PDB file of C-alpha atoms and ligand atoms in Angstrom:
ATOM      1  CA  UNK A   1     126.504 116.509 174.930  1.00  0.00           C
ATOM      2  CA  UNK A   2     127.346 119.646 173.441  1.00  0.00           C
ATOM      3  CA  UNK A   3     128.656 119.371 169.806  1.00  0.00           C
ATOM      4  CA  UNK A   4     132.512 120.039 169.645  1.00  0.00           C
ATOM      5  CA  UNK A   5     133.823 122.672 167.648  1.00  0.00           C
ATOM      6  CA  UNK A   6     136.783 121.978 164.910  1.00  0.00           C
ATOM      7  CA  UNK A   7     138.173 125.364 163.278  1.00  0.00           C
ATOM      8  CA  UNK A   8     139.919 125.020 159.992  1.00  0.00           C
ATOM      9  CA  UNK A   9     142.005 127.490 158.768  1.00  0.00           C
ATOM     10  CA  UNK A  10     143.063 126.357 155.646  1.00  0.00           C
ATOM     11  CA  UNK A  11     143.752 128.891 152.326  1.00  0.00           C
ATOM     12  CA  UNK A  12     142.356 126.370 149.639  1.00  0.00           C
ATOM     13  CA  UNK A  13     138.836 126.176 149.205  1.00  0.00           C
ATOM     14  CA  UNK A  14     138.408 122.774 147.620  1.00  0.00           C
ATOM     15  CA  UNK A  15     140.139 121.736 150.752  1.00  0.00           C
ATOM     16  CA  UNK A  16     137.765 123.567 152.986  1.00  0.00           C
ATOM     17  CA  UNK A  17     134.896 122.175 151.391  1.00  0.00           C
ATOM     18  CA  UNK A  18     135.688 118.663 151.364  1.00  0.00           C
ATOM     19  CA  UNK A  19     137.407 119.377 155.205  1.00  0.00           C
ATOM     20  CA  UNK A  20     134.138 121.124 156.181  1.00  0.00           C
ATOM     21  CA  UNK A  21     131.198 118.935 154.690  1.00  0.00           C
ATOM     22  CA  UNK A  22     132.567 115.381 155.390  1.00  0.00           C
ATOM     23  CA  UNK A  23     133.627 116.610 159.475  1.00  0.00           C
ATOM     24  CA  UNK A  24     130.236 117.981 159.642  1.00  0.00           C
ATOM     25  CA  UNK A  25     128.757 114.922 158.830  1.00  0.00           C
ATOM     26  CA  UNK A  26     130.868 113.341 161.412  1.00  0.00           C
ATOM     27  CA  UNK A  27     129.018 115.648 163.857  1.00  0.00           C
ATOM     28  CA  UNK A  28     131.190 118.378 164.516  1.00  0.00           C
ATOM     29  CA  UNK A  29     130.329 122.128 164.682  1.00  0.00           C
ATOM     30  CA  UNK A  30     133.343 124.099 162.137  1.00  0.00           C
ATOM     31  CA  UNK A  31     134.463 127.391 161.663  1.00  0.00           C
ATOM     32  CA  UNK A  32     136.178 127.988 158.892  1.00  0.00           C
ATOM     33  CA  UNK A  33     139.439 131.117 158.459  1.00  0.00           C
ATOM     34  CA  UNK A  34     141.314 131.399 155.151  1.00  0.00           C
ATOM     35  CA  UNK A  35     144.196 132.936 156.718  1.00  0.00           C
ATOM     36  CA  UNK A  36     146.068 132.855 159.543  1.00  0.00           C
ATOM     37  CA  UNK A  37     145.583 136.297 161.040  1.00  0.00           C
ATOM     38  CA  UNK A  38     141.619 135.568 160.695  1.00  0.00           C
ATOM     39  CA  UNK A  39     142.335 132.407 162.067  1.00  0.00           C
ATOM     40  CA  UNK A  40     143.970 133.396 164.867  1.00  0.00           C
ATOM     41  CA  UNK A  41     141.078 135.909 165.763  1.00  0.00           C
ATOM     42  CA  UNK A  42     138.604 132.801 165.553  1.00  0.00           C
ATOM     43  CA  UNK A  43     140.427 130.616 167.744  1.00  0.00           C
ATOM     44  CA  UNK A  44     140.462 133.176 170.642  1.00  0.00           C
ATOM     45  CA  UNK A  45     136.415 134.019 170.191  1.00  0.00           C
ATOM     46  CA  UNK A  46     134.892 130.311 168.996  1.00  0.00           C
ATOM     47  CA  UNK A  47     137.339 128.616 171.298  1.00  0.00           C
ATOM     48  CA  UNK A  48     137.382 125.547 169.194  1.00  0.00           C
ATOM     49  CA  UNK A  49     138.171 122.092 170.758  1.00  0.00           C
ATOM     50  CA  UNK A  50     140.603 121.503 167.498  1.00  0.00           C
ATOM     51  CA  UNK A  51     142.251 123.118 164.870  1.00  0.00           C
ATOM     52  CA  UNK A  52     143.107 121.764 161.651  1.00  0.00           C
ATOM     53  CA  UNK A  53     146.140 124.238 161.133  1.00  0.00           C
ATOM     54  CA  UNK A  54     147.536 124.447 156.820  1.00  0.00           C
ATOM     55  CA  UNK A  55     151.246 125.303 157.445  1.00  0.00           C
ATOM     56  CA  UNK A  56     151.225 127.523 154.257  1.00  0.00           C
ATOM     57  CA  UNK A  57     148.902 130.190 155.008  1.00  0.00           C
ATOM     58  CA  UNK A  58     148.657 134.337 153.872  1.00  0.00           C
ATOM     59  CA  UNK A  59     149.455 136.729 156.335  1.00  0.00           C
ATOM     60  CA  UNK A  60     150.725 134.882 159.285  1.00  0.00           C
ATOM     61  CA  UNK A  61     151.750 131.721 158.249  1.00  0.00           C
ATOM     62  CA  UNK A  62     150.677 127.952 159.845  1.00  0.00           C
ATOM     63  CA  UNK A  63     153.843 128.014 162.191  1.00  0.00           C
ATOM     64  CA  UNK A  64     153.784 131.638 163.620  1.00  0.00           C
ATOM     65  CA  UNK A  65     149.612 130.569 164.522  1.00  0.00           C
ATOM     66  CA  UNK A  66     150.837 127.492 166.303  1.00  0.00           C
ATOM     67  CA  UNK A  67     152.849 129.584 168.430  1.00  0.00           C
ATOM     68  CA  UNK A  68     150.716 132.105 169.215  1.00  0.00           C
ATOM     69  CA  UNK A  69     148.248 129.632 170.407  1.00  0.00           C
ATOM     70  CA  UNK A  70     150.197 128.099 172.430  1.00  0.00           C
ATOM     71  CA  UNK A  71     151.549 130.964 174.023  1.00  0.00           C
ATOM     72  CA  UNK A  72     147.591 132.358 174.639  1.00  0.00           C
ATOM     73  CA  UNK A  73     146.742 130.661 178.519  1.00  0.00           C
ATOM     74  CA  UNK A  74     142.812 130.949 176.370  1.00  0.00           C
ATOM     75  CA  UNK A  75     143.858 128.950 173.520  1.00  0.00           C
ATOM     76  CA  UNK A  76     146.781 126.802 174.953  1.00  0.00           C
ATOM     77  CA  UNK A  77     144.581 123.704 175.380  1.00  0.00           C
ATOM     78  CA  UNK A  78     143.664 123.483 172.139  1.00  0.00           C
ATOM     79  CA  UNK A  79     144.653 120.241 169.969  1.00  0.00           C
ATOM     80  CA  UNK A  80     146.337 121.606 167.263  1.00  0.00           C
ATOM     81  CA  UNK A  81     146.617 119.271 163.706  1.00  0.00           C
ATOM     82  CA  UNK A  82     148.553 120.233 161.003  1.00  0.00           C
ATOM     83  CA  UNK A  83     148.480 119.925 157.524  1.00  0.00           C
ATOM     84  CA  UNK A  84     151.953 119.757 155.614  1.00  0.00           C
ATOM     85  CA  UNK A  85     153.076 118.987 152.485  1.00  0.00           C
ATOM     86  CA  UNK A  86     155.210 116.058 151.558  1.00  0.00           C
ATOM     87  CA  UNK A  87     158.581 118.413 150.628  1.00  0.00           C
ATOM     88  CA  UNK A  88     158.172 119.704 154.365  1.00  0.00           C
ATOM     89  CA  UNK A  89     159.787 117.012 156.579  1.00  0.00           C
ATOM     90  CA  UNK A  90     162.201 119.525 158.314  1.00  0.00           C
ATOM     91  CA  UNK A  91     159.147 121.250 159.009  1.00  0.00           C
ATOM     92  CA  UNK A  92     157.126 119.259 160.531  1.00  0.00           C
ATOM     93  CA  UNK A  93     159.411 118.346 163.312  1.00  0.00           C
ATOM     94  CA  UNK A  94     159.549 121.829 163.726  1.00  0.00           C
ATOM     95  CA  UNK A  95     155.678 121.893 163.817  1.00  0.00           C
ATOM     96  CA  UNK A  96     155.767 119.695 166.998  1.00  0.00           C
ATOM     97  CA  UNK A  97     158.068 122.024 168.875  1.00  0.00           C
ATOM     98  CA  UNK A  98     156.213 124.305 168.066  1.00  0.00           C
ATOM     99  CA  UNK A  99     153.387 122.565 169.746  1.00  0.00           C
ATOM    100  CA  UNK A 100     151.179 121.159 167.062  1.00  0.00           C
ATOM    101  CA  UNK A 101     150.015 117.837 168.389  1.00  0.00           C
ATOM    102  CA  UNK A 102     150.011 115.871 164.848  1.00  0.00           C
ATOM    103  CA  UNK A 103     150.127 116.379 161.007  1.00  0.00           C
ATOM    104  CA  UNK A 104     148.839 115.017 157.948  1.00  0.00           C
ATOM    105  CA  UNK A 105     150.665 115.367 155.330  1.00  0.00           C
ATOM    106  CA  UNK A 106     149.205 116.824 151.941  1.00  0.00           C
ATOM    107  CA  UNK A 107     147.659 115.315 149.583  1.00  0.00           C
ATOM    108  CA  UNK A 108     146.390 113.297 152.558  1.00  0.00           C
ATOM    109  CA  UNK A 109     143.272 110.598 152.330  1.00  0.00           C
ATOM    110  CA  UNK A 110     139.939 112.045 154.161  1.00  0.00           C
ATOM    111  CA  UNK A 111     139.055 108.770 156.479  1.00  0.00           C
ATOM    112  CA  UNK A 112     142.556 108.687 158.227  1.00  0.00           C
ATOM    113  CA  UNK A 113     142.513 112.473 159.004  1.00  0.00           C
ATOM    114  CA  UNK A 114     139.383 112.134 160.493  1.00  0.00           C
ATOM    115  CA  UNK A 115     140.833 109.334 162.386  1.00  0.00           C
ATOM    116  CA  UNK A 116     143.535 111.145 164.099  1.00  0.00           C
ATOM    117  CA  UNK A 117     140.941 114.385 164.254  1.00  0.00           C
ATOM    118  CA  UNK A 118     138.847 112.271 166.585  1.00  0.00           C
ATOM    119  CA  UNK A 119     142.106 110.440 168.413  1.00  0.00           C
ATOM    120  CA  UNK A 120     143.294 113.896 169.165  1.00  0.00           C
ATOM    121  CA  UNK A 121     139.638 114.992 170.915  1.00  0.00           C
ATOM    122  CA  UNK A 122     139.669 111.602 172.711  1.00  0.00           C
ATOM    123  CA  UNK A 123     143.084 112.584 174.018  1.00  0.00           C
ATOM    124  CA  UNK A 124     141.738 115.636 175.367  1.00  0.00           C
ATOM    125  CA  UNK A 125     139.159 114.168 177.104  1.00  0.00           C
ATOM    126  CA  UNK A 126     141.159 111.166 178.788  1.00  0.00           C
ATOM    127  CA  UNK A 127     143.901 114.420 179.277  1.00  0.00           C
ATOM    128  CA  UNK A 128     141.406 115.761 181.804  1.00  0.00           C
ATOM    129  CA  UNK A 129     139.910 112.257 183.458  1.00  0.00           C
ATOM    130  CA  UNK A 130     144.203 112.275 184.198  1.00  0.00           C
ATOM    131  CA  UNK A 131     143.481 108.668 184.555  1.00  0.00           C
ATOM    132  CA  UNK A 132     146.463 106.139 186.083  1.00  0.00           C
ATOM    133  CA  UNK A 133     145.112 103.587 183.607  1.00  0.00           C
ATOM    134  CA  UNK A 134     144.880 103.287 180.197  1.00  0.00           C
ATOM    135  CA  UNK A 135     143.566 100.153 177.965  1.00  0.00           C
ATOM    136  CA  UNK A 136     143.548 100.117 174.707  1.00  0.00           C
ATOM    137  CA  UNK A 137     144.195  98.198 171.713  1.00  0.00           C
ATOM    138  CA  UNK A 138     144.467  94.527 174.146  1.00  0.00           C
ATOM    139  CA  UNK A 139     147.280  96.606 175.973  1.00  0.00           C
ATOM    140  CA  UNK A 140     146.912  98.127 180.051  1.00  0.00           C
ATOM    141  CA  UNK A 141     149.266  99.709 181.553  1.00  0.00           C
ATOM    142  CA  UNK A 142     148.846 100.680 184.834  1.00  0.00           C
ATOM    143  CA  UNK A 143     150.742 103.577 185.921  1.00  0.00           C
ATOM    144  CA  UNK A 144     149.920 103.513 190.058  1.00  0.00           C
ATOM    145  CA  UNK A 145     150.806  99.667 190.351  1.00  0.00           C
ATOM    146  CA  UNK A 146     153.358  99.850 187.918  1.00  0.00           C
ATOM    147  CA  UNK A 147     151.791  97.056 185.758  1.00  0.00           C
ATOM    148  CA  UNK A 148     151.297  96.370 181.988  1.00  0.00           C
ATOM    149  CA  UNK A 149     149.091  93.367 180.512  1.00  0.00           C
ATOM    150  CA  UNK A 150     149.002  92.593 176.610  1.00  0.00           C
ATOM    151  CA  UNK A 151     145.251  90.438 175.769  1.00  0.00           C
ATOM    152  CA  UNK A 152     145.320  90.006 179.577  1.00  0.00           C
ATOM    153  CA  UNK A 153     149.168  88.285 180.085  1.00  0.00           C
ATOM    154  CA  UNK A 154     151.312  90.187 182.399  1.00  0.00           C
ATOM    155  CA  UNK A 155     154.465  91.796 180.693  1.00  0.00           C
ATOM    156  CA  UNK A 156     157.661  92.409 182.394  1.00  0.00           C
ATOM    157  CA  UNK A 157     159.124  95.020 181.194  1.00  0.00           C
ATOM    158  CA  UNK A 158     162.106  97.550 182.160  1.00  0.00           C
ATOM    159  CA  UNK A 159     161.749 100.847 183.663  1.00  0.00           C
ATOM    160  CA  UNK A 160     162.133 102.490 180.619  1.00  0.00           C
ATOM    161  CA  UNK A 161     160.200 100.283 178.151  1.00  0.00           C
ATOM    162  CA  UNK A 162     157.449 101.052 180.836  1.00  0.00           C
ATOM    163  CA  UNK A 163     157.756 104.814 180.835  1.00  0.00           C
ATOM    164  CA  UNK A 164     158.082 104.129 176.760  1.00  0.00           C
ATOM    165  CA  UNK A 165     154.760 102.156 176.636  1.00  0.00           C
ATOM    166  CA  UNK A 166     152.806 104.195 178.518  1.00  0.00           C
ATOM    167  CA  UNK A 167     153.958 107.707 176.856  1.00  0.00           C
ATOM    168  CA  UNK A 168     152.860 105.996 173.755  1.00  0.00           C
ATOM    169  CA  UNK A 169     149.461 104.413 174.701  1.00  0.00           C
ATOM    170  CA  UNK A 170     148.107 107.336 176.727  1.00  0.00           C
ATOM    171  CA  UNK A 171     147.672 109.160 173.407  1.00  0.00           C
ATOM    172  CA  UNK A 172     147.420 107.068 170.955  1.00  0.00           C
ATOM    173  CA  UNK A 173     147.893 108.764 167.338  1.00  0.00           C
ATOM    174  CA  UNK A 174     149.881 111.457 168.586  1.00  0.00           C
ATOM    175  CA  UNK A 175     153.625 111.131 167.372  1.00  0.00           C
ATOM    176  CA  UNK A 176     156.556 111.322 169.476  1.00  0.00           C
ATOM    177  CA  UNK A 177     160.144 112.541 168.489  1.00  0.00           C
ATOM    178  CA  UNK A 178     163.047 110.555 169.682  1.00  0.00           C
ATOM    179  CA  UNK A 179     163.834 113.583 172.126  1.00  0.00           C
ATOM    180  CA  UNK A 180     160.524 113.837 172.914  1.00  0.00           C
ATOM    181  CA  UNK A 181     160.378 109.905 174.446  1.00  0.00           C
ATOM    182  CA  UNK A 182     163.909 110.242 175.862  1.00  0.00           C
ATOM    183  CA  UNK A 183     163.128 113.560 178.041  1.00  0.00           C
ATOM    184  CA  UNK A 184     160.142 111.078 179.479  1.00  0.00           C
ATOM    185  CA  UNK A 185     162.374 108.682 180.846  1.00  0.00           C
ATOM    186  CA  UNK A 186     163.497 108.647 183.979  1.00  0.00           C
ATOM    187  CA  UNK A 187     165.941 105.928 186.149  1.00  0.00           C
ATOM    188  CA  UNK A 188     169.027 104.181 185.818  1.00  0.00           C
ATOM    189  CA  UNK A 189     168.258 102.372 182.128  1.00  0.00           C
ATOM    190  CA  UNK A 190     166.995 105.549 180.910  1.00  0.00           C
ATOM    191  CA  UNK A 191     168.574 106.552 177.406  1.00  0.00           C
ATOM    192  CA  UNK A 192     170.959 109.078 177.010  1.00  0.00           C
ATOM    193  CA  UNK A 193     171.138 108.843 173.301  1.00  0.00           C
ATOM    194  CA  UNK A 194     168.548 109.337 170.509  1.00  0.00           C
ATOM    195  CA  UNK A 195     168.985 106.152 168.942  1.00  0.00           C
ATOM    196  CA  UNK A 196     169.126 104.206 171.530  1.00  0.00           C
ATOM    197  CA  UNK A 197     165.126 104.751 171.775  1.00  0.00           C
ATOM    198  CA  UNK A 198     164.883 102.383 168.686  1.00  0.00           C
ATOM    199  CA  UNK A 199     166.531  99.670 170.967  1.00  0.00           C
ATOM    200  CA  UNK A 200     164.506  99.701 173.785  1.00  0.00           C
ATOM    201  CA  UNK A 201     161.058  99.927 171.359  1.00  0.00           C
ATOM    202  CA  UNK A 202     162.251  96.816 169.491  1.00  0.00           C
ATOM    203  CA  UNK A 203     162.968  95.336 173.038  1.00  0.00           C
ATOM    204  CA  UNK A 204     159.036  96.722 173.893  1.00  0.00           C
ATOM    205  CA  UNK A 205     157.336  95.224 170.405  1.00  0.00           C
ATOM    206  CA  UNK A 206     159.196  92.125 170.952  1.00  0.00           C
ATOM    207  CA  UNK A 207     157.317  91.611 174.146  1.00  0.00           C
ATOM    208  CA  UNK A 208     154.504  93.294 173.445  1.00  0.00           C
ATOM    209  CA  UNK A 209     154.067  89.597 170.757  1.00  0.00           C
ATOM    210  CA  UNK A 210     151.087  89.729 169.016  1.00  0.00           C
ATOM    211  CA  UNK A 211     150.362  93.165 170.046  1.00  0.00           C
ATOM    212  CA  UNK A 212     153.836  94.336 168.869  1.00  0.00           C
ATOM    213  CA  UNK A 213     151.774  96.644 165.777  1.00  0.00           C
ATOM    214  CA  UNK A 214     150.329  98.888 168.401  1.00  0.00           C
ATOM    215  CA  UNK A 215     153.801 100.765 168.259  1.00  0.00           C
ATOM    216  CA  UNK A 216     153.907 102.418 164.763  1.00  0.00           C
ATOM    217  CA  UNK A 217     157.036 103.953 163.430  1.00  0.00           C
ATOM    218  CA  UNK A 218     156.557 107.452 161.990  1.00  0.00           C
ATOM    219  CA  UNK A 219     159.215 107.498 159.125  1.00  0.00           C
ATOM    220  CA  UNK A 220     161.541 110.847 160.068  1.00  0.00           C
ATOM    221  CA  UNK A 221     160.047 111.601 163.459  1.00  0.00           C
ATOM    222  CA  UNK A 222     159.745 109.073 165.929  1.00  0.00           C
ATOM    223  CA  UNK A 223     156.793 106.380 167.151  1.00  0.00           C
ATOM    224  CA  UNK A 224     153.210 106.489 168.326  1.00  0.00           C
ATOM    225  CA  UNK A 225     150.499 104.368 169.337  1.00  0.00           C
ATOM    226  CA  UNK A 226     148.588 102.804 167.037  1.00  0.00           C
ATOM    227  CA  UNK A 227     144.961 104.554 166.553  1.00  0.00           C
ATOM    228  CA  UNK A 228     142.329 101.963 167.572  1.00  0.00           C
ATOM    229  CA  UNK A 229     140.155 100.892 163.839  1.00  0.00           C
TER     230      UNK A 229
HETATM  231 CA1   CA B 301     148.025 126.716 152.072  1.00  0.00          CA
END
């Protein structure tokens, strides 16, 4: 199998190096842009299967990149991290309508990025098998026959803590907003009101038992699926 390609455009170069030498031992091909108009450029040429996008960048900044790749039909598939610091929680809800499909925030720890860098490309990959099924984690949820099994026992769960649990597991590591999980349900239980997500995923974890972890909360965005260890 071809090697996939991770660009990083990223304006601090002890970043890039550690970014650069320890995902290159992990296999991956990188390209590497400083700014964001050079990054830009890259993405549309290399066609990278990720980028690792800084938010703070010269020229055009991490945002104004997302959206310009997602607005390029060439580049729109691309899984787009982010990297943001701490003091930019507003942001990085922003970030995700803007399309990025994570964030790390800075200063972030090198083994759990490269977690969610290779959660993301798994994503992709199950995002074109467009499977019904997904198992992971001791948890299956089976979309055609409307079925979900934690370690093998049969749950029975309600429309919406169905559509909930498999949003979530599909892509595990990838964080959902509130809004995000509400828009996905559909049917007579489904929530009209941000909070009322929280009810329905205690209601989920609850029967979920000794799976209930694989549903992390993401302080001041929303929930995601746990990333497998
Ligand atoms: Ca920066």
């Amino acid at each position: 199998m071809a090697k996939q390609t991770i660009l990083i455009i990223e304006d601090e170069p002890s970043l890039v190096e550690v970014l650069t030498y320890n995902l290159a031992k992990e296999g991956f091909e990188i390209v590497v842009a400083t700014d964001g108009q050079e990054g830009l450029r890259l993405a549309q040429t290399a066609l990278p299967d990720l980028v690792i996008l800084d938010l703070m960048l010269p020229v055009i900044d991490g945002l104004d990149v997302c959206r310009r790749l997602r607005s390029d039909p060439r580049t729109l598939g691309i899984r787009i991290l982010m990297l943001t610091a701490k003091s930019e929680e507003v942001d990085e809800i922003v970030g995700f309508s803007m399309g990025a499909d994570d964030y790390v925030n800075k200063p972030f720890r090198l083994k759990p990025l490269i977690h969610r860098v290779k959660a993301l490309l798994r994503r992709s990959t199950a995002a074109e098998q467009s499977s019904d099924i997904v198992a992971t984690d001791g948890i299956e949820v089976d979309r055609l026959n409307h079925t979900a099994k934690a370690d093998g026992r049969e749950l029975q769960l309600t429309p919406t803590e169905f559509q909930l649990l498999w949003t979530l597991a599909r892509q595990p590591g990838r964080a959902f907003t509130r809004n995000e999980l509400m828009d996905r349900c559909r049917g007579e239980d489904a929530p009209s009101f941000e909070r009322t997500i929280d009810v329905h995923i205690r209601s989920l974890r609850q029967k979920l038992g000794n799976r209930f972890g694989a549903i992390e909360t993401v302080r001041s965005v929303g929930y995601r699926f746990r990333t497998e260890v």
